[in-house]
Short mmCIF file of C-alpha atoms in Angstrom, two decimals:
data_model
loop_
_atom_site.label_atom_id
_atom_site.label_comp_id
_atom_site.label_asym_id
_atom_site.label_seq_id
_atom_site.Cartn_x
_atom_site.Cartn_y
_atom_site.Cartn_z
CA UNK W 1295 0.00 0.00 0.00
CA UNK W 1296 0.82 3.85 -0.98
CA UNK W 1297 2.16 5.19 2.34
CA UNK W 1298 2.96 8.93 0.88
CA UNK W 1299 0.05 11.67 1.49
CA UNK W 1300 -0.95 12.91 -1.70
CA UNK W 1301 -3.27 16.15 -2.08
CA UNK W 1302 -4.78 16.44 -5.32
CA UNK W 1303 -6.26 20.21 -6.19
CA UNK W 1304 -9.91 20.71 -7.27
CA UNK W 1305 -10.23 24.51 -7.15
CA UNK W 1306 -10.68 27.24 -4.77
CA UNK W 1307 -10.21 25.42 -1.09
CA UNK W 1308 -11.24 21.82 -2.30
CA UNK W 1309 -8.01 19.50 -2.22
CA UNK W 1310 -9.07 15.66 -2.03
CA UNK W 1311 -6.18 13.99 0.88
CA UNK W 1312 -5.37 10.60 0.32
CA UNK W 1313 -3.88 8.48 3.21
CA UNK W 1314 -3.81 4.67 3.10
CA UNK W 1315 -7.48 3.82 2.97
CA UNK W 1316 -8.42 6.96 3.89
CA UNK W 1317 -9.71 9.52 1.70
CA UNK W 1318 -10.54 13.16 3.14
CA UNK W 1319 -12.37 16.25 1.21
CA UNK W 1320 -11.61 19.45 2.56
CA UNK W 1321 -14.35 22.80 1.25
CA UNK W 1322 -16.11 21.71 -1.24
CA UNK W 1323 -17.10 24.24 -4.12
CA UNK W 1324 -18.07 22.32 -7.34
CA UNK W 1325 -19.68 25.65 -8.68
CA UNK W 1326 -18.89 26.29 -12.64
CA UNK W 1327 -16.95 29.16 -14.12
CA UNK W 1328 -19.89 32.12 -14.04
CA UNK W 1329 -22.03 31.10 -11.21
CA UNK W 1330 -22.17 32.83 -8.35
CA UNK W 1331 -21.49 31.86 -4.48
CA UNK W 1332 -23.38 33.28 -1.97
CA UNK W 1333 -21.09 34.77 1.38
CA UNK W 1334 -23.84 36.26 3.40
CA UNK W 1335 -25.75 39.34 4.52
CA UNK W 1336 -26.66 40.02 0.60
CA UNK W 1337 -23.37 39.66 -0.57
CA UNK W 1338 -22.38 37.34 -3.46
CA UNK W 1339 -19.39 36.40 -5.94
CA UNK W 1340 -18.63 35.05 -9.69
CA UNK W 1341 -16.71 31.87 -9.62
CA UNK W 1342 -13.80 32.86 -12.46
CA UNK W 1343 -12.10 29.33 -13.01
CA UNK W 1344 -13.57 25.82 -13.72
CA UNK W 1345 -13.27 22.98 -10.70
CA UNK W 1346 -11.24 19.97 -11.84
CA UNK W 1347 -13.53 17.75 -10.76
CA UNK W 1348 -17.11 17.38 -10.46
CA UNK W 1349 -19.15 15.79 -7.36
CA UNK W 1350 -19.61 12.59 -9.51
CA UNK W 1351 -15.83 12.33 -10.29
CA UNK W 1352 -15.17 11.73 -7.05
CA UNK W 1353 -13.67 8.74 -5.11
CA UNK W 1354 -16.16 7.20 -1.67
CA UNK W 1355 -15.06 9.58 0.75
CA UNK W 1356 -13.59 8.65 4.70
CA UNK W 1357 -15.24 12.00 5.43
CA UNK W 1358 -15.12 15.80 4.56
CA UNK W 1359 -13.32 18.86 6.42
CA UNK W 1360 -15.77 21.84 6.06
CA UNK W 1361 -13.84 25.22 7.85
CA UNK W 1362 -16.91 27.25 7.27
CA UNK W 1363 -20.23 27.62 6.12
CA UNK W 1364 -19.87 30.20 3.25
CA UNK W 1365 -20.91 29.95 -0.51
CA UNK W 1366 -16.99 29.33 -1.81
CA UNK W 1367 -16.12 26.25 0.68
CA UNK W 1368 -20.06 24.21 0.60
CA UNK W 1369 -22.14 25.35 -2.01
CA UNK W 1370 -25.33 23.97 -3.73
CA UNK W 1371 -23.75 21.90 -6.19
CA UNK W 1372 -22.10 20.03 -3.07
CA UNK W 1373 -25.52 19.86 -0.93
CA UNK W 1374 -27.12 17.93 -3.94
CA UNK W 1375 -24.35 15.76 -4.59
CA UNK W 1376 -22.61 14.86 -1.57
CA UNK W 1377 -24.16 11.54 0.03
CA UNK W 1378 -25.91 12.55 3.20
CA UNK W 1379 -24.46 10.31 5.31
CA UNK W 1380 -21.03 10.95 4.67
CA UNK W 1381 -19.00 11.90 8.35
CA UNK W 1382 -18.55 16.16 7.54
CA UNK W 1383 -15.95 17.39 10.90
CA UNK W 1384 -16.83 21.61 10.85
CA UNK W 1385 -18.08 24.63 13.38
CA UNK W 1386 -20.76 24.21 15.20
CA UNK W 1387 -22.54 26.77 13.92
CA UNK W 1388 -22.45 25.17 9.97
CA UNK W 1389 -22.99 21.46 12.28
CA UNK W 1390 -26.17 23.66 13.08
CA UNK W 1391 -27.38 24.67 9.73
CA UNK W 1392 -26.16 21.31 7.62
CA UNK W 1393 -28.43 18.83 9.99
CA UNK W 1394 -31.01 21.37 10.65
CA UNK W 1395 -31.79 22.66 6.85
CA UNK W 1396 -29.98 20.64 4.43
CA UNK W 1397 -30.40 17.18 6.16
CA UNK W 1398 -26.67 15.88 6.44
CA UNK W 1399 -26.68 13.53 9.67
CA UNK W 1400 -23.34 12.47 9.98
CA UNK W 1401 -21.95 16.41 11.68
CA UNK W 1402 -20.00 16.88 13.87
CA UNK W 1403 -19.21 20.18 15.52
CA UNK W 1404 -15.44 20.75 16.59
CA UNK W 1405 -14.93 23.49 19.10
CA UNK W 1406 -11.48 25.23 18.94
CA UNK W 1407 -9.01 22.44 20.13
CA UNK W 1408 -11.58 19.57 20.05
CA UNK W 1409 -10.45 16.20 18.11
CA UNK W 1410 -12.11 13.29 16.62
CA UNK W 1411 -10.66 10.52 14.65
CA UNK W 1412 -11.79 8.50 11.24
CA UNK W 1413 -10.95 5.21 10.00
CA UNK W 1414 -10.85 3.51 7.58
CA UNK W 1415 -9.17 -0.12 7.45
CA UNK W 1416 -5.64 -0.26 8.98
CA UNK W 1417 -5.56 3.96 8.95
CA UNK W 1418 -6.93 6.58 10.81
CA UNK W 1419 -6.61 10.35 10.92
CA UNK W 1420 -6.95 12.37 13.78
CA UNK W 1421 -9.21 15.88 13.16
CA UNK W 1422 -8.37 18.83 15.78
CA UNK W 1423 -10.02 22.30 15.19
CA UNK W 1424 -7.39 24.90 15.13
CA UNK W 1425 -8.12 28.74 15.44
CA UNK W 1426 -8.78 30.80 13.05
CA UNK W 1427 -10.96 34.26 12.05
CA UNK W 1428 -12.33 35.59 9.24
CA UNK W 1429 -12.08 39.00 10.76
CA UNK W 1430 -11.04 41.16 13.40
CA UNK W 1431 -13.48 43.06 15.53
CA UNK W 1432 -17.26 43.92 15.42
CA UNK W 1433 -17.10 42.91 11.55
CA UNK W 1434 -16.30 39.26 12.31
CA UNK W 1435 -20.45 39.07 13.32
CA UNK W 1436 -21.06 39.89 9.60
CA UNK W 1437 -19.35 36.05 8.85
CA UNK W 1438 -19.40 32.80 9.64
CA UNK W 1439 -17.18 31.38 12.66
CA UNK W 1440 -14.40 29.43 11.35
CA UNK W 1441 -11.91 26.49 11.88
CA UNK W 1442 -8.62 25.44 10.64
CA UNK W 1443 -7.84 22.11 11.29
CA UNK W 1444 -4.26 19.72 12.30
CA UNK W 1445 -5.23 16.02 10.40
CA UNK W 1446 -2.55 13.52 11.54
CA UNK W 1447 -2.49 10.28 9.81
CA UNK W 1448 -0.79 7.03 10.74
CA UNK W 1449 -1.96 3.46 11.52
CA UNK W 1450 -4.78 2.99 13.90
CA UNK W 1451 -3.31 2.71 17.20
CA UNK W 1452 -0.22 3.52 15.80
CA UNK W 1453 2.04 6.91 15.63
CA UNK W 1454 1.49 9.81 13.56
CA UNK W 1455 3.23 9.49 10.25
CA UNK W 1456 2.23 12.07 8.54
CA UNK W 1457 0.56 16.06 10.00
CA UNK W 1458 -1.36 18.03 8.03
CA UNK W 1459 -2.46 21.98 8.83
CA UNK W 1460 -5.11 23.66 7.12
CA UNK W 1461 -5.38 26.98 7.78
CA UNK W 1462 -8.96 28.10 6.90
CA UNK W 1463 -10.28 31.38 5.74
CA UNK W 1464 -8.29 33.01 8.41
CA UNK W 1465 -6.62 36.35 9.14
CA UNK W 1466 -2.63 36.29 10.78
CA UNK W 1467 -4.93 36.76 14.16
CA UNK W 1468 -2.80 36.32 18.14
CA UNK W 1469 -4.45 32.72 18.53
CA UNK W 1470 -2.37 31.13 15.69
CA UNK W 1471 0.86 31.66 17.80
CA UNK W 1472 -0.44 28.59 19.71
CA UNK W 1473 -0.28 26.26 17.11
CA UNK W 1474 3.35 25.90 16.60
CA UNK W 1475 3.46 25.43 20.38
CA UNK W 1476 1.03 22.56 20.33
CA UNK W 1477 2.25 21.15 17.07
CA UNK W 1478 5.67 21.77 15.85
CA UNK W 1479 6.52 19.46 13.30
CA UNK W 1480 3.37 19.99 10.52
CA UNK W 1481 4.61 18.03 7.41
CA UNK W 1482 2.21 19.93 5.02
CA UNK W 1483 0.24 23.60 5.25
CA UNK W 1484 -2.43 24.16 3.32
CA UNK W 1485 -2.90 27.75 3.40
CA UNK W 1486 -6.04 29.76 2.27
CA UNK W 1487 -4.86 32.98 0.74
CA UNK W 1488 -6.34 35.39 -1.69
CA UNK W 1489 -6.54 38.74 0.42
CA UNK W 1490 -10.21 38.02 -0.33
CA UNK W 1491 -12.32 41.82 0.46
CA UNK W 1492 -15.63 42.39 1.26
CA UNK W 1493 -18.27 43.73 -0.28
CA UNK W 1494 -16.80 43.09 -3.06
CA UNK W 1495 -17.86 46.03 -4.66
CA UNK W 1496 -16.75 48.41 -2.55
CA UNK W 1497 -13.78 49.90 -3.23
CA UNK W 1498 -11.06 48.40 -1.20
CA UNK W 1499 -13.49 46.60 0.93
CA UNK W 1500 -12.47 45.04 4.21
CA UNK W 1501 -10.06 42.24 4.04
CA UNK W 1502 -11.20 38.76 5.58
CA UNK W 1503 -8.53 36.51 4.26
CA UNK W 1504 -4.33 35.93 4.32
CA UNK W 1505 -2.83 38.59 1.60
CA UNK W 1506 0.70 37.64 0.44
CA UNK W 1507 2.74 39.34 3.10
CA UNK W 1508 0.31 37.62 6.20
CA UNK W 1509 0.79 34.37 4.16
CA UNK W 1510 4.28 34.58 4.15
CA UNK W 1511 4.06 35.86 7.85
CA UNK W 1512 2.05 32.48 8.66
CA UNK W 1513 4.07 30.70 6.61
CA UNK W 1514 7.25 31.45 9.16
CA UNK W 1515 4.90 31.09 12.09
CA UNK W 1516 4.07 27.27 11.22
CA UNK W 1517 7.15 26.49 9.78
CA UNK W 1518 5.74 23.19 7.52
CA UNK W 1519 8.20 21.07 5.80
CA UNK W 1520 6.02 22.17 2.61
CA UNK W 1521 3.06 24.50 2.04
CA UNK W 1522 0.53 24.57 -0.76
CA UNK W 1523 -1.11 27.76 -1.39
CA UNK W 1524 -4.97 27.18 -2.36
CA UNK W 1525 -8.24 29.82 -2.19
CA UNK W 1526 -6.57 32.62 -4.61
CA UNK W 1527 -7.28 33.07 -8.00
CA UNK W 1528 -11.38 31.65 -7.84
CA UNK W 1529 -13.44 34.46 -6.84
CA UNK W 1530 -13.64 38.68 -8.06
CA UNK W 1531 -13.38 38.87 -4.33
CA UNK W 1532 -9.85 37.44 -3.77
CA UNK W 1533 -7.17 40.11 -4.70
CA UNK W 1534 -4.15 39.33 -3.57
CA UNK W 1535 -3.36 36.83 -6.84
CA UNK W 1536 -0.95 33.68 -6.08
CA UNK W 1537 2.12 35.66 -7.99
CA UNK W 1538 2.16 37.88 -5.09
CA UNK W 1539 3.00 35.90 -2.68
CA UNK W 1540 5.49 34.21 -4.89
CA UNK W 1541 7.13 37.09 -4.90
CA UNK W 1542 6.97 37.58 -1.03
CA UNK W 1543 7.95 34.31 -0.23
CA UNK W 1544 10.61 34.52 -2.90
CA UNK W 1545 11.73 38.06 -1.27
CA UNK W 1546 12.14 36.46 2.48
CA UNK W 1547 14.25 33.07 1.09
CA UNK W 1548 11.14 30.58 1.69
CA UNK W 1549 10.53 29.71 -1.83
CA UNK W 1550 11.55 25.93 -1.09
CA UNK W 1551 8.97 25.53 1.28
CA UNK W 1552 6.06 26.25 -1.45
CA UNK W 1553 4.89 23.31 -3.19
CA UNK W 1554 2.44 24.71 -5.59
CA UNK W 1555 -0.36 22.35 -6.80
CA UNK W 1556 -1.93 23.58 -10.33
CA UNK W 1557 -6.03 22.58 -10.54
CA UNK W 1558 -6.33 19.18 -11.23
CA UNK W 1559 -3.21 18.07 -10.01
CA UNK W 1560 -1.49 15.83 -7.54
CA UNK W 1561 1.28 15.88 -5.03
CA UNK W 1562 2.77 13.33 -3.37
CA UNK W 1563 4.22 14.25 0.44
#
């Protein structure tokens, strides 16, 4: 059996992790180049590039890693298609509104620092909700709360062979500081990026996700062996494109940390 972790790209924050027997799906957003996703509060955004795969295309899922409850990381197209029963590890609050309105009955609600653990066969991954915030101050009631997550895999039983970090729609907020404390050795990163601003059609707008320099700031904080940069070229509301932080990571010597994962592709770890 495959022992590497391999993360293949879908589009926006939807990367498929494959461990062993275990198969995770992290945000899924199967909406179509020109459709929009809804964020909230009126506010709403064209999806610019295509997913790489649809629902159908893909493999029986171990269970899905939902940070939040907006339009971009669960949308419609993913309500329909997903099988209902299929484990989904998120916030409370989108535990709340997946059983409640759109009948999924395998949720589970992770409060900040709370684990579970899936299995499947021989391997099993451990889910912890990390911190994370999709804004800073009395604006952060305008959006949904939000999780990152630390996924270690290994054998049932066994050690942890392999740690994985997703950051979530997050900004470079005081609580992440404790997650190199708790976990210092993350194999992979999966950071959200984008500099996504809100309302989009305001000028400016308020920023809700990493930019390139808070990336890159992260980045240093967590310290992976390798980080893939996802959630930044999918949306008119993410402005901060991918060849920015490039260039910042490029700037501070950390380009060989950066594994970048085109759409549609896979990576072995």
């Amino acid at each position: 059996m495959d022992r590497r972790l391999s993360l293949t790209f879908i589009g926006t924050a939807t990367v498929l992790l494959r461990w062993g027997e275990l198969t995770l799906l992290t945000d899924p957003n199967f909406l179509h180049r020109g459709q929009f996703a809804y964020l909230g509060k009126g506010m709403v955004s064209r999806r610019l590039t295509e997913p790489a795969l649809s629902v159908g295309d893909l493999p029986p899922l171990s269970g899905v890693v939902l940070s939040h409850l907006h339009g971009d990381h669960f949308d419609r197209v993913a309500r329909r298609g997903l099988d209902p029963a299929v484990p989904i590890l998120t916030t409370p609050h989108a535990r709340r509104r997946l059983t409640g309105r759109h009948g999924f009955h395998a949720v589970q609600g992770l409060a900040t620092w709370e684990s579970t653990t899936l299995t499947a066969g021989p391997d099993q991954v451990r889910v912890t909700a990390t911190p994370a915030r999709h804004a800073r101050g009395p604006v952060q009631a305008l959006l949904p709360p939000v999780m990152g997550s630390v996924l270690e895999f290994g054998p049932v039983a066994g050690p942890v062979e392999r740690r994985v970090w997703v950051s979530g729609d997050t900004m470079d907020v005081p609580e992440l500081r404790e997650i190199p404390v708790r976990y210092p050795d993350v194999d992979v990163a999966v950071l959200h990026l984008g500099g996504t601003r809100v309302p989009g059609g305001l000028r400016g707008g308020l920023l809700v996700t990493l930019d390139a320099v808070a990336g890159a700031d992260v980045l240093e904080l967590v310290d992976p062996v390798r980080a893939v940069p996802v959630h930044h070229d999918d949306y008119g509301v993410f402005r901060s494109p991918l060849a920015d932080f490039r260039a910042e990571v490029e700037r501070r010597g950390l380009s060989p940390l950066v594994r970048v994962v085109e759409r549609g592709e896979t990576a072995h770890f």
